């Protein structure tokens, strides 16, 4: 391969010039074999963040990241996965995956851990005692051939370049870059062998994309990449201006998912999960139209078929499936403190990101990589956007440990002072899904 220097590559990107596929490949390979230093890579990430990347550059970056590890190929149209850009209380995977699987879709879910203010699917499922997420890639491949749903954590074998780059982005304020998000997500999804991808692009105060126009650009970028690899892809732009559902925190969120699968969940979470599952069912070729797919998805919930799939998944992966019927088998923090509404009015807005940071403060997230998560702590929101509220009514319950009373007082104050805004007039009912683009 032609020899480049990192200095020249940085100079080029600093001035907003297009890098060639060879230069991108040389850089990523160098990062993996340590001939490119992490400090040089972070400088490049910031230059990319500031100057962007062309479609050609994004495609080249995706390709080299995808091929930095093993790639699976199931050669099966019914293998479809979903990915979310992350948000607060975002737990749809536990609902849509069993629904889609109950309707004949094969779901190869390689999920992530919490990042920044967002929670992670892998951390959440570990709140089920015994559940194993550390499957080997061979185990994962065999299981998916035999079964319809497998859930595991990221392995070093899949897109290892993303692992390094992701960790660098996390600490250098370079997460919310459209080409970097595209390459990160698509390299992993393409490597796990999905033939169809449903993307939930979160927009709002609890998302990496805060405006609809930026989210639309990300959707277009992801669709373009999916098309280049001949994969079907649906992107939904969805509302992340308030927690999705009512629960934030690992055990609380799982309980809420079980309730949705028992047909007893909150409206926004139920609507979004069914819609995402229906897109998976449709692009997997299991339904002719979205209407038919939605009907199938609803039936999978009403008949209890989706819950059975989840029960089998938990048991197959070493977990205690009894949790579905007895929530006491999971660790839930024993002390409950109410956050009371300071005045009459309507819930006007949430500074949603802050809720994620406050949950971390309580122990429900990591400040450093080695932190152990407390699955039992969290928030349960009784009031959501547009709800009428009265002075003295509970806005939310904080689940915590006995020795956290002082922290909880400070958290409640922050929630009331700078996170939950109460207005005099009733705001418009928030939409759950803003837009949809498909290739
Ligand atoms: N999720 C990912 O996997 N990568 C990103 O860059 C952002 C969200």
Tab-separated table of C-alpha atoms and ligand atoms in Angstrom:
chain	number	residue	atom	x	y	z
A	1	UNK	CA	0.000	0.000	0.000
A	2	UNK	CA	1.152	3.535	-0.745
A	3	UNK	CA	2.794	5.128	2.252
A	4	UNK	CA	1.134	8.205	3.651
A	5	UNK	CA	1.913	10.254	6.716
A	6	UNK	CA	-0.604	11.153	9.380
A	7	UNK	CA	0.642	14.721	9.274
A	8	UNK	CA	-0.308	15.077	5.591
A	9	UNK	CA	-3.673	13.421	6.171
A	10	UNK	CA	-4.420	15.775	9.069
A	11	UNK	CA	-3.360	18.795	6.996
A	12	UNK	CA	-5.740	17.734	4.229
A	13	UNK	CA	-8.747	17.205	6.487
A	14	UNK	CA	-7.989	20.352	8.459
A	15	UNK	CA	-8.471	22.284	5.214
A	16	UNK	CA	-11.682	20.410	4.389
A	17	UNK	CA	-10.234	18.445	1.475
A	18	UNK	CA	-11.495	15.001	0.526
A	19	UNK	CA	-9.436	12.033	1.737
A	20	UNK	CA	-8.966	9.187	-0.719
A	21	UNK	CA	-10.206	5.654	0.163
A	22	UNK	CA	-6.530	4.618	0.348
A	23	UNK	CA	-5.711	7.339	2.868
A	24	UNK	CA	-8.700	6.336	5.010
A	25	UNK	CA	-7.771	2.655	4.854
A	26	UNK	CA	-4.145	3.430	5.730
A	27	UNK	CA	-5.252	5.495	8.757
A	28	UNK	CA	-7.653	2.909	10.208
A	29	UNK	CA	-5.254	0.034	9.662
A	30	UNK	CA	-2.567	2.131	11.323
A	31	UNK	CA	-4.841	2.788	14.278
A	32	UNK	CA	-5.405	-0.958	14.675
A	33	UNK	CA	-1.707	-1.846	14.454
A	34	UNK	CA	-0.796	1.183	16.588
A	35	UNK	CA	1.404	2.856	13.952
A	36	UNK	CA	-1.132	5.705	14.083
A	37	UNK	CA	-1.330	7.144	17.590
A	38	UNK	CA	-4.658	7.687	19.321
A	39	UNK	CA	-3.845	11.409	19.711
A	40	UNK	CA	-3.443	11.662	15.938
A	41	UNK	CA	-6.722	9.833	15.430
A	42	UNK	CA	-8.550	12.155	17.814
A	43	UNK	CA	-7.203	15.151	15.897
A	44	UNK	CA	-8.555	13.597	12.710
A	45	UNK	CA	-11.916	12.880	14.368
A	46	UNK	CA	-12.203	16.536	15.359
A	47	UNK	CA	-11.245	17.655	11.826
A	48	UNK	CA	-13.929	15.309	10.456
A	49	UNK	CA	-16.390	16.628	13.028
A	50	UNK	CA	-15.724	20.215	11.943
A	51	UNK	CA	-15.359	19.735	8.173
A	52	UNK	CA	-17.569	16.702	7.541
A	53	UNK	CA	-16.983	13.949	5.023
A	54	UNK	CA	-18.212	13.412	1.477
A	55	UNK	CA	-20.402	10.388	0.660
A	56	UNK	CA	-17.355	8.745	-0.889
A	57	UNK	CA	-15.270	9.269	2.251
A	58	UNK	CA	-18.094	8.016	4.520
A	59	UNK	CA	-18.456	4.900	2.364
A	60	UNK	CA	-14.708	4.252	2.499
A	61	UNK	CA	-14.642	4.712	6.284
A	62	UNK	CA	-17.617	2.372	6.750
A	63	UNK	CA	-16.011	-0.245	4.529
A	64	UNK	CA	-12.660	-0.301	6.282
A	65	UNK	CA	-14.330	-0.328	9.734
A	66	UNK	CA	-16.664	-3.136	8.662
A	67	UNK	CA	-13.744	-5.202	7.378
A	68	UNK	CA	-11.590	-4.539	10.440
A	69	UNK	CA	-13.097	-7.688	12.013
A	70	UNK	CA	-15.198	-10.737	11.230
A	71	UNK	CA	-18.312	-10.419	9.120
A	72	UNK	CA	-21.282	-12.782	9.274
A	73	UNK	CA	-23.504	-13.616	6.358
A	74	UNK	CA	-26.783	-15.437	6.880
A	75	UNK	CA	-27.925	-15.109	3.264
A	76	UNK	CA	-31.477	-14.880	4.480
A	77	UNK	CA	-33.875	-12.014	3.754
A	78	UNK	CA	-35.646	-12.586	7.068
A	79	UNK	CA	-32.570	-11.556	9.097
A	80	UNK	CA	-33.429	-8.005	10.149
A	81	UNK	CA	-32.170	-5.890	13.029
A	82	UNK	CA	-33.021	-2.532	14.503
A	83	UNK	CA	-30.668	0.092	15.868
A	84	UNK	CA	-31.336	3.269	17.755
A	85	UNK	CA	-29.123	6.322	18.039
A	86	UNK	CA	-29.913	6.271	21.774
A	87	UNK	CA	-32.079	8.195	24.163
A	88	UNK	CA	-33.643	8.401	27.616
A	89	UNK	CA	-35.844	5.457	28.613
A	90	UNK	CA	-35.275	3.985	25.156
A	91	UNK	CA	-36.058	0.312	25.668
A	92	UNK	CA	-37.888	-0.633	22.479
A	93	UNK	CA	-35.432	-3.456	21.611
A	94	UNK	CA	-36.837	-5.686	24.374
A	95	UNK	CA	-40.321	-5.233	22.959
A	96	UNK	CA	-39.869	-5.159	19.203
A	97	UNK	CA	-37.335	-8.004	19.004
A	98	UNK	CA	-39.648	-10.635	20.591
A	99	UNK	CA	-42.597	-9.293	18.566
A	100	UNK	CA	-40.688	-9.468	15.269
A	101	UNK	CA	-39.282	-12.902	16.158
A	102	UNK	CA	-42.797	-14.157	16.978
A	103	UNK	CA	-43.790	-13.068	13.460
A	104	UNK	CA	-41.012	-15.019	11.718
A	105	UNK	CA	-38.176	-12.452	11.615
A	106	UNK	CA	-34.682	-13.567	12.600
A	107	UNK	CA	-33.209	-10.908	14.866
A	108	UNK	CA	-29.393	-10.882	15.297
A	109	UNK	CA	-29.132	-8.309	18.037
A	110	UNK	CA	-25.576	-7.270	18.905
A	111	UNK	CA	-26.257	-4.439	21.291
A	112	UNK	CA	-24.240	-1.811	23.082
A	113	UNK	CA	-23.696	-0.594	26.619
A	114	UNK	CA	-24.644	2.823	27.965
A	115	UNK	CA	-22.944	5.792	26.405
A	116	UNK	CA	-22.838	9.333	27.761
A	117	UNK	CA	-26.318	10.200	28.983
A	118	UNK	CA	-27.966	7.247	27.191
A	119	UNK	CA	-28.538	3.760	28.601
A	120	UNK	CA	-27.540	0.560	26.803
A	121	UNK	CA	-29.529	-2.550	25.898
A	122	UNK	CA	-26.800	-4.905	27.115
A	123	UNK	CA	-26.588	-3.241	30.533
A	124	UNK	CA	-30.363	-3.275	30.868
A	125	UNK	CA	-30.825	-6.963	30.073
A	126	UNK	CA	-28.160	-7.822	32.637
A	127	UNK	CA	-30.637	-6.686	35.315
A	128	UNK	CA	-32.200	-10.124	34.749
A	129	UNK	CA	-30.308	-12.446	37.117
A	130	UNK	CA	-28.096	-14.885	35.210
A	131	UNK	CA	-28.674	-13.469	31.694
A	132	UNK	CA	-25.508	-13.987	29.620
A	133	UNK	CA	-24.613	-11.368	27.031
A	134	UNK	CA	-21.016	-12.527	26.558
A	135	UNK	CA	-21.720	-15.139	23.887
A	136	UNK	CA	-18.957	-15.931	21.424
A	137	UNK	CA	-19.597	-15.002	17.821
A	138	UNK	CA	-19.734	-18.719	16.916
A	139	UNK	CA	-22.361	-19.319	19.604
A	140	UNK	CA	-24.297	-16.321	18.311
A	141	UNK	CA	-24.183	-17.590	14.727
A	142	UNK	CA	-25.288	-21.124	15.654
A	143	UNK	CA	-28.078	-19.877	17.915
A	144	UNK	CA	-29.502	-17.596	15.255
A	145	UNK	CA	-29.582	-20.419	12.716
A	146	UNK	CA	-31.580	-22.569	15.178
A	147	UNK	CA	-33.647	-19.821	16.745
A	148	UNK	CA	-35.246	-16.517	15.882
A	149	UNK	CA	-33.658	-14.155	18.399
A	150	UNK	CA	-30.220	-13.795	19.953
A	151	UNK	CA	-29.022	-10.880	22.055
A	152	UNK	CA	-25.393	-10.337	22.872
A	153	UNK	CA	-22.907	-7.597	23.659
A	154	UNK	CA	-20.398	-6.146	21.267
A	155	UNK	CA	-17.468	-8.508	20.747
A	156	UNK	CA	-13.905	-7.554	19.809
A	157	UNK	CA	-14.402	-9.642	16.659
A	158	UNK	CA	-17.063	-7.319	15.206
A	159	UNK	CA	-15.828	-3.997	13.800
A	160	UNK	CA	-12.896	-3.614	16.252
A	161	UNK	CA	-11.988	-0.288	14.641
A	162	UNK	CA	-15.329	1.089	15.836
A	163	UNK	CA	-14.576	0.063	19.415
A	164	UNK	CA	-11.407	2.152	19.430
A	165	UNK	CA	-12.866	5.100	17.541
A	166	UNK	CA	-16.067	5.070	19.587
A	167	UNK	CA	-14.162	5.228	22.870
A	168	UNK	CA	-12.108	8.165	21.536
A	169	UNK	CA	-15.230	10.005	20.334
A	170	UNK	CA	-16.916	9.481	23.675
A	171	UNK	CA	-14.262	11.555	25.452
A	172	UNK	CA	-13.483	14.140	22.746
A	173	UNK	CA	-16.967	15.568	22.048
A	174	UNK	CA	-17.058	14.055	18.556
A	175	UNK	CA	-20.074	11.741	18.912
A	176	UNK	CA	-22.667	13.856	17.096
A	177	UNK	CA	-21.084	13.816	13.650
A	178	UNK	CA	-23.185	12.435	10.797
A	179	UNK	CA	-20.391	10.618	8.880
A	180	UNK	CA	-18.910	9.215	12.102
A	181	UNK	CA	-22.292	7.965	13.372
A	182	UNK	CA	-23.080	6.495	9.947
A	183	UNK	CA	-19.803	4.569	9.743
A	184	UNK	CA	-20.038	3.455	13.378
A	185	UNK	CA	-23.580	2.099	13.182
A	186	UNK	CA	-23.440	0.691	9.675
A	187	UNK	CA	-20.097	-1.078	10.105
A	188	UNK	CA	-21.544	-3.009	13.078
A	189	UNK	CA	-24.930	-3.746	11.534
A	190	UNK	CA	-23.416	-4.897	8.235
A	191	UNK	CA	-20.866	-7.071	10.067
A	192	UNK	CA	-23.503	-8.908	12.126
A	193	UNK	CA	-25.134	-10.152	8.912
A	194	UNK	CA	-28.438	-8.247	8.961
A	195	UNK	CA	-30.047	-8.067	5.529
A	196	UNK	CA	-32.478	-5.406	6.578
A	197	UNK	CA	-32.024	-2.602	9.089
A	198	UNK	CA	-34.627	-0.489	10.839
A	199	UNK	CA	-33.067	2.674	12.255
A	200	UNK	CA	-34.672	4.650	15.028
A	201	UNK	CA	-33.112	8.103	14.811
A	202	UNK	CA	-33.927	9.984	17.977
A	203	UNK	CA	-34.454	13.737	17.778
A	204	UNK	CA	-34.691	16.191	20.634
A	205	UNK	CA	-33.370	17.252	24.012
A	206	UNK	CA	-32.402	13.684	24.963
A	207	UNK	CA	-30.733	12.694	21.692
A	208	UNK	CA	-27.427	13.156	19.869
A	209	UNK	CA	-29.404	14.807	17.017
A	210	UNK	CA	-31.196	17.788	18.496
A	211	UNK	CA	-32.870	19.074	15.300
A	212	UNK	CA	-35.076	17.373	12.719
A	213	UNK	CA	-32.945	18.729	9.870
A	214	UNK	CA	-29.774	17.130	11.286
A	215	UNK	CA	-31.641	13.871	11.940
A	216	UNK	CA	-32.887	13.883	8.338
A	217	UNK	CA	-29.315	14.302	7.081
A	218	UNK	CA	-28.278	11.316	9.219
A	219	UNK	CA	-31.203	9.280	7.852
A	220	UNK	CA	-30.178	10.053	4.262
A	221	UNK	CA	-26.563	9.174	5.001
A	222	UNK	CA	-27.539	5.819	6.548
A	223	UNK	CA	-29.923	5.004	3.694
A	224	UNK	CA	-27.250	5.809	1.114
A	225	UNK	CA	-24.784	3.469	2.844
A	226	UNK	CA	-27.358	0.682	3.212
A	227	UNK	CA	-28.151	0.944	-0.498
A	228	UNK	CA	-24.475	0.724	-1.392
A	229	UNK	CA	-24.405	-2.651	0.393
A	230	UNK	CA	-27.720	-3.719	-1.146
A	231	UNK	CA	-29.519	-3.800	2.214
A	232	UNK	CA	-33.092	-2.753	2.809
A	233	UNK	CA	-33.307	0.045	5.296
A	234	UNK	CA	-36.045	2.066	6.964
A	235	UNK	CA	-35.210	5.128	9.049
A	236	UNK	CA	-37.701	6.660	11.458
A	237	UNK	CA	-37.228	10.065	13.059
A	238	UNK	CA	-38.737	9.824	16.532
A	239	UNK	CA	-39.410	12.129	19.441
A	240	UNK	CA	-36.809	12.211	22.234
A	241	UNK	CA	-37.978	15.385	23.974
A	242	UNK	CA	-39.173	13.373	26.964
A	243	UNK	CA	-38.344	9.935	28.383
A	244	UNK	CA	-39.823	7.171	26.240
A	245	UNK	CA	-42.441	5.412	28.347
A	246	UNK	CA	-42.429	6.267	32.048
A	247	UNK	CA	-39.440	4.322	33.379
A	248	UNK	CA	-35.747	5.288	33.384
A	249	UNK	CA	-33.358	2.866	35.103
A	250	UNK	CA	-32.503	-0.747	34.348
A	251	UNK	CA	-34.942	-2.885	36.389
A	252	UNK	CA	-37.739	-0.321	36.065
A	253	UNK	CA	-37.317	-0.298	32.275
A	254	UNK	CA	-37.417	-4.086	32.003
A	255	UNK	CA	-40.597	-4.207	34.075
A	256	UNK	CA	-42.116	-1.635	31.726
A	257	UNK	CA	-41.170	-3.775	28.702
A	258	UNK	CA	-42.795	-6.846	30.247
A	259	UNK	CA	-45.911	-4.735	30.811
A	260	UNK	CA	-45.973	-3.649	27.139
A	261	UNK	CA	-45.691	-7.301	26.103
A	262	UNK	CA	-48.594	-8.027	28.491
A	263	UNK	CA	-50.549	-5.341	26.585
A	264	UNK	CA	-50.459	-2.997	29.525
A	265	UNK	CA	-47.743	-0.501	28.612
A	266	UNK	CA	-47.613	3.281	28.172
A	267	UNK	CA	-48.965	4.645	24.911
A	268	UNK	CA	-45.843	6.231	23.354
A	269	UNK	CA	-43.603	3.242	24.033
A	270	UNK	CA	-46.232	0.798	22.784
A	271	UNK	CA	-46.947	2.762	19.584
A	272	UNK	CA	-43.264	3.170	18.699
A	273	UNK	CA	-42.311	-0.444	19.491
A	274	UNK	CA	-45.186	-1.842	17.423
A	275	UNK	CA	-44.396	0.454	14.498
A	276	UNK	CA	-40.677	-0.432	14.513
A	277	UNK	CA	-41.471	-4.155	14.836
A	278	UNK	CA	-43.922	-3.887	11.933
A	279	UNK	CA	-41.237	-2.351	9.688
A	280	UNK	CA	-38.946	-5.247	10.590
A	281	UNK	CA	-41.695	-7.763	9.775
A	282	UNK	CA	-42.429	-6.061	6.447
A	283	UNK	CA	-38.841	-5.722	5.197
A	284	UNK	CA	-38.136	-9.301	6.286
A	285	UNK	CA	-40.780	-10.276	3.727
A	286	UNK	CA	-43.205	-11.610	6.339
A	287	UNK	CA	-46.018	-9.175	5.452
A	288	UNK	CA	-47.108	-7.496	2.227
A	289	UNK	CA	-47.852	-4.096	3.715
A	290	UNK	CA	-47.169	-2.037	6.818
A	291	UNK	CA	-50.853	-2.342	7.764
A	292	UNK	CA	-50.686	-6.120	7.647
A	293	UNK	CA	-47.359	-6.127	9.529
A	294	UNK	CA	-48.802	-3.878	12.238
A	295	UNK	CA	-51.765	-6.207	12.628
A	296	UNK	CA	-49.367	-9.151	13.016
A	297	UNK	CA	-47.304	-7.241	15.574
A	298	UNK	CA	-50.392	-6.367	17.639
A	299	UNK	CA	-51.562	-9.968	17.495
A	300	UNK	CA	-48.150	-11.198	18.714
A	301	UNK	CA	-48.687	-9.066	21.831
A	302	UNK	CA	-52.374	-9.842	22.392
A	303	UNK	CA	-51.873	-13.601	21.951
A	304	UNK	CA	-48.915	-13.651	24.359
A	305	UNK	CA	-46.648	-15.078	21.594
A	306	UNK	CA	-44.090	-12.264	21.893
A	307	UNK	CA	-43.874	-12.664	25.671
A	308	UNK	CA	-43.235	-16.395	25.186
A	309	UNK	CA	-40.365	-15.572	22.795
A	310	UNK	CA	-38.838	-13.276	25.404
A	311	UNK	CA	-39.279	-15.958	28.078
A	312	UNK	CA	-37.463	-18.490	25.891
A	313	UNK	CA	-34.672	-16.016	25.086
A	314	UNK	CA	-34.076	-15.372	28.794
A	315	UNK	CA	-34.032	-19.077	29.647
A	316	UNK	CA	-31.814	-19.960	26.628
A	317	UNK	CA	-29.253	-17.339	27.629
A	318	UNK	CA	-29.037	-18.487	31.243
A	319	UNK	CA	-31.413	-15.978	32.836
A	320	UNK	CA	-34.185	-16.501	35.348
A	321	UNK	CA	-37.318	-16.332	33.152
A	322	UNK	CA	-39.462	-16.220	36.287
A	323	UNK	CA	-38.776	-12.459	36.383
A	324	UNK	CA	-41.505	-11.972	33.774
A	325	UNK	CA	-44.145	-13.100	36.252
A	326	UNK	CA	-42.469	-12.077	39.494
A	327	UNK	CA	-40.721	-8.707	39.335
A	328	UNK	CA	-39.404	-9.192	42.884
A	329	UNK	CA	-36.809	-11.565	41.411
A	330	UNK	CA	-35.033	-8.484	40.042
A	331	UNK	CA	-33.226	-5.937	42.153
A	332	UNK	CA	-35.327	-2.800	42.612
A	333	UNK	CA	-34.115	-0.113	45.024
A	334	UNK	CA	-36.354	-0.237	48.115
A	335	UNK	CA	-36.764	3.459	48.956
A	336	UNK	CA	-39.174	5.622	46.996
A	337	UNK	CA	-39.129	9.440	47.115
A	338	UNK	CA	-41.705	11.569	45.335
A	339	UNK	CA	-40.857	14.765	43.435
A	340	UNK	CA	-43.801	17.058	43.998
A	341	UNK	CA	-45.093	19.597	41.511
A	342	UNK	CA	-44.406	23.193	42.689
A	343	UNK	CA	-47.443	24.794	40.953
A	344	UNK	CA	-50.604	24.189	38.920
A	345	UNK	CA	-50.215	24.020	35.133
A	346	UNK	CA	-49.112	21.684	32.357
A	347	UNK	CA	-45.865	19.816	31.763
A	348	UNK	CA	-44.304	22.032	29.111
A	349	UNK	CA	-40.844	20.525	28.468
A	350	UNK	CA	-38.068	18.286	29.735
A	351	UNK	CA	-34.336	18.923	29.469
A	352	UNK	CA	-34.209	15.263	28.686
A	353	UNK	CA	-30.448	14.681	28.517
A	354	UNK	CA	-30.182	15.859	32.115
A	355	UNK	CA	-32.464	13.003	33.243
A	356	UNK	CA	-29.871	10.547	31.901
A	357	UNK	CA	-27.067	12.350	33.752
A	358	UNK	CA	-29.124	12.407	36.983
A	359	UNK	CA	-29.804	8.671	36.663
A	360	UNK	CA	-26.024	8.172	36.382
A	361	UNK	CA	-25.604	10.350	39.470
A	362	UNK	CA	-27.878	7.930	41.317
A	363	UNK	CA	-25.693	4.974	40.222
A	364	UNK	CA	-27.803	3.925	37.229
A	365	UNK	CA	-25.015	4.678	34.730
A	366	UNK	CA	-21.235	4.803	34.493
A	367	UNK	CA	-19.059	7.849	35.026
A	368	UNK	CA	-15.962	5.835	34.171
A	369	UNK	CA	-15.754	2.579	32.251
A	370	UNK	CA	-15.086	0.464	35.351
A	371	UNK	CA	-18.127	1.694	37.346
A	372	UNK	CA	-20.612	-0.998	38.356
A	373	UNK	CA	-24.190	-0.082	37.525
A	374	UNK	CA	-26.881	-0.185	40.206
A	375	UNK	CA	-29.741	-1.814	38.261
A	376	UNK	CA	-32.314	-1.030	40.943
A	377	UNK	CA	-32.241	2.773	40.941
A	378	UNK	CA	-34.140	5.065	38.601
A	379	UNK	CA	-37.097	7.305	37.908
A	380	UNK	CA	-40.734	6.575	37.204
A	381	UNK	CA	-42.518	9.536	35.574
A	382	UNK	CA	-46.184	9.903	36.494
A	383	UNK	CA	-46.525	13.018	34.349
A	384	UNK	CA	-45.467	13.471	30.751
A	385	UNK	CA	-45.492	16.302	28.192
A	386	UNK	CA	-48.855	18.059	28.008
A	387	UNK	CA	-50.249	16.494	31.194
A	388	UNK	CA	-52.227	18.716	33.545
A	389	UNK	CA	-50.546	18.982	36.947
A	390	UNK	CA	-51.576	20.312	40.335
A	391	UNK	CA	-49.364	21.796	43.041
A	392	UNK	CA	-48.293	19.043	45.462
A	393	UNK	CA	-48.979	16.171	43.016
A	394	UNK	CA	-46.165	13.695	42.354
A	395	UNK	CA	-44.398	14.323	39.040
A	396	UNK	CA	-42.176	11.290	39.433
A	397	UNK	CA	-40.940	8.701	41.892
A	398	UNK	CA	-37.219	8.266	42.511
A	399	UNK	CA	-36.173	4.689	43.369
A	400	UNK	CA	-33.017	4.723	45.474
A	401	UNK	CA	-31.046	3.249	48.374
A	402	UNK	CA	-31.448	4.300	52.008
A	403	UNK	CA	-28.008	5.935	52.137
A	404	UNK	CA	-28.761	8.186	49.149
A	405	UNK	CA	-31.255	10.517	50.843
A	406	UNK	CA	-28.964	13.573	50.518
A	407	UNK	CA	-28.226	12.848	46.851
A	408	UNK	CA	-31.933	12.438	46.200
A	409	UNK	CA	-32.697	15.848	47.744
A	410	UNK	CA	-30.146	17.462	45.397
A	411	UNK	CA	-31.468	15.493	42.389
A	412	UNK	CA	-35.072	16.511	43.151
A	413	UNK	CA	-34.015	20.167	43.338
A	414	UNK	CA	-32.232	19.957	39.975
A	415	UNK	CA	-35.234	18.225	38.400
A	416	UNK	CA	-37.573	20.991	39.549
A	417	UNK	CA	-35.222	23.902	38.887
A	418	UNK	CA	-33.764	23.016	35.524
A	419	UNK	CA	-35.183	19.820	34.018
A	420	UNK	CA	-38.987	19.777	34.166
A	421	UNK	CA	-40.678	22.986	33.040
A	422	UNK	CA	-44.272	23.663	34.040
A	423	UNK	CA	-46.246	26.153	31.916
A	424	UNK	CA	-49.640	27.816	32.200
A	425	UNK	CA	-51.041	26.767	28.819
A	426	UNK	CA	-51.618	23.270	27.493
A	427	UNK	CA	-48.989	22.452	24.844
A	428	UNK	CA	-49.825	20.448	21.687
A	429	UNK	CA	-49.817	16.657	22.137
A	430	UNK	CA	-46.310	15.453	21.282
A	431	UNK	CA	-45.918	13.285	18.192
A	432	UNK	CA	-44.187	9.931	18.692
A	433	UNK	CA	-42.938	9.518	15.100
A	434	UNK	CA	-42.007	12.590	13.067
A	435	UNK	CA	-40.955	11.155	9.748
A	436	UNK	CA	-39.920	8.087	7.806
A	437	UNK	CA	-37.481	7.536	4.931
A	438	UNK	CA	-36.835	4.268	3.187
A	439	UNK	CA	-34.662	2.892	0.393
B	1	LIG	N1	-24.661	4.441	18.181
B	1	LIG	C1	-23.555	3.872	17.601
B	1	LIG	O1	-23.433	2.656	17.545
B	1	LIG	N2	-22.624	4.700	17.092
B	1	LIG	C2	-22.730	6.039	17.125
B	1	LIG	O2	-21.847	6.705	16.628
B	1	LIG	C3	-23.867	6.625	17.736
B	1	LIG	C4	-24.839	5.791	18.269
